[in-house]
CSV table of C-alpha atoms in Angstrom, one decimal:
chain,number,residue,atom,x,y,z
A,1,MET,CA,30.8,-37.8,25.7
A,2,VAL,CA,27.7,-39.1,24.5
A,3,THR,CA,26.9,-42.2,21.9
A,4,LEU,CA,23.4,-41.8,20.1
A,5,ARG,CA,22.1,-44.2,17.6
A,6,LEU,CA,21.3,-42.2,14.2
A,7,GLY,CA,19.8,-45.0,12.1
A,8,PRO,CA,21.7,-47.9,12.3
A,9,ARG,CA,24.9,-46.5,13.3
A,10,PRO,CA,26.1,-45.0,16.4
A,11,ALA,CA,27.5,-41.4,16.8
A,12,VAL,CA,29.8,-39.9,19.2
A,13,PHE,CA,29.6,-36.3,20.4
A,14,VAL,CA,32.4,-35.1,22.5
A,15,SER,CA,31.7,-32.0,24.2
A,16,SER,CA,35.2,-31.4,25.9
A,17,ARG,CA,38.1,-29.9,24.1
A,18,SER,CA,40.3,-32.2,26.5
A,19,LEU,CA,38.4,-35.5,25.5
A,20,ALA,CA,38.4,-34.6,21.9
A,21,HIS,CA,41.8,-33.8,22.0
A,22,GLN,CA,42.5,-36.9,23.8
A,23,ALA,CA,40.2,-38.8,21.3
A,24,LEU,CA,41.7,-37.6,17.8
A,25,VAL,CA,45.4,-36.6,18.8
A,26,GLN,CA,46.9,-39.2,21.0
A,27,ASN,CA,44.3,-42.2,20.2
A,28,GLY,CA,43.8,-41.0,16.5
A,29,ALA,CA,44.5,-44.6,14.4
A,30,ALA,CA,41.2,-45.9,16.5
A,31,PHE,CA,38.9,-42.9,15.1
A,32,ALA,CA,40.5,-42.7,11.7
A,33,ASP,CA,38.6,-45.4,10.0
A,34,ARG,CA,35.4,-44.8,8.3
A,35,PRO,CA,32.1,-47.4,8.8
A,36,PRO,CA,31.5,-49.7,6.3
A,37,ALA,CA,29.3,-48.5,3.0
A,38,LEU,CA,25.8,-49.8,2.1
A,39,PRO,CA,25.8,-51.9,-0.9
A,40,THR,CA,24.5,-48.8,-3.2
A,41,ASN,CA,27.4,-46.5,-1.8
A,42,LYS,CA,29.9,-49.2,-2.3
A,43,ILE,CA,29.1,-49.5,-5.7
A,44,LEU,CA,29.0,-45.3,-6.2
A,45,SER,CA,32.5,-45.1,-4.2
A,46,SER,CA,34.3,-47.8,-6.3
A,47,ASP,CA,34.1,-50.0,-3.7
A,48,GLN,CA,35.2,-47.3,-1.0
A,49,HIS,CA,38.5,-46.4,-2.9
A,50,ASN,CA,38.2,-42.7,-3.2
A,51,ILE,CA,39.5,-40.3,-0.7
A,52,SER,CA,35.9,-39.7,0.7
A,53,SER,CA,34.7,-42.9,1.6
A,54,ALA,CA,38.4,-44.9,2.1
A,55,PHE,CA,39.3,-46.6,5.1
A,56,TYR,CA,42.2,-45.6,7.1
A,57,GLY,CA,45.3,-47.0,5.5
A,58,PRO,CA,47.5,-46.6,2.2
A,59,THR,CA,44.7,-45.5,-0.1
A,60,TRP,CA,43.4,-42.7,2.4
A,61,ARG,CA,47.0,-42.0,2.9
């Protein structure tokens, strides 16, 4: 597992199938959310209330 900063945000890369399964299936809720949008993107995405940018929760489900 490697973490790199791509601009202002960290990006996590998982190279092992077992680690990916553990992270995304067994601990999926920890990785389900999205980072806060930049101010201009918040306007374009209706304050993150659409399926492609919504936070994990009722709107996303």
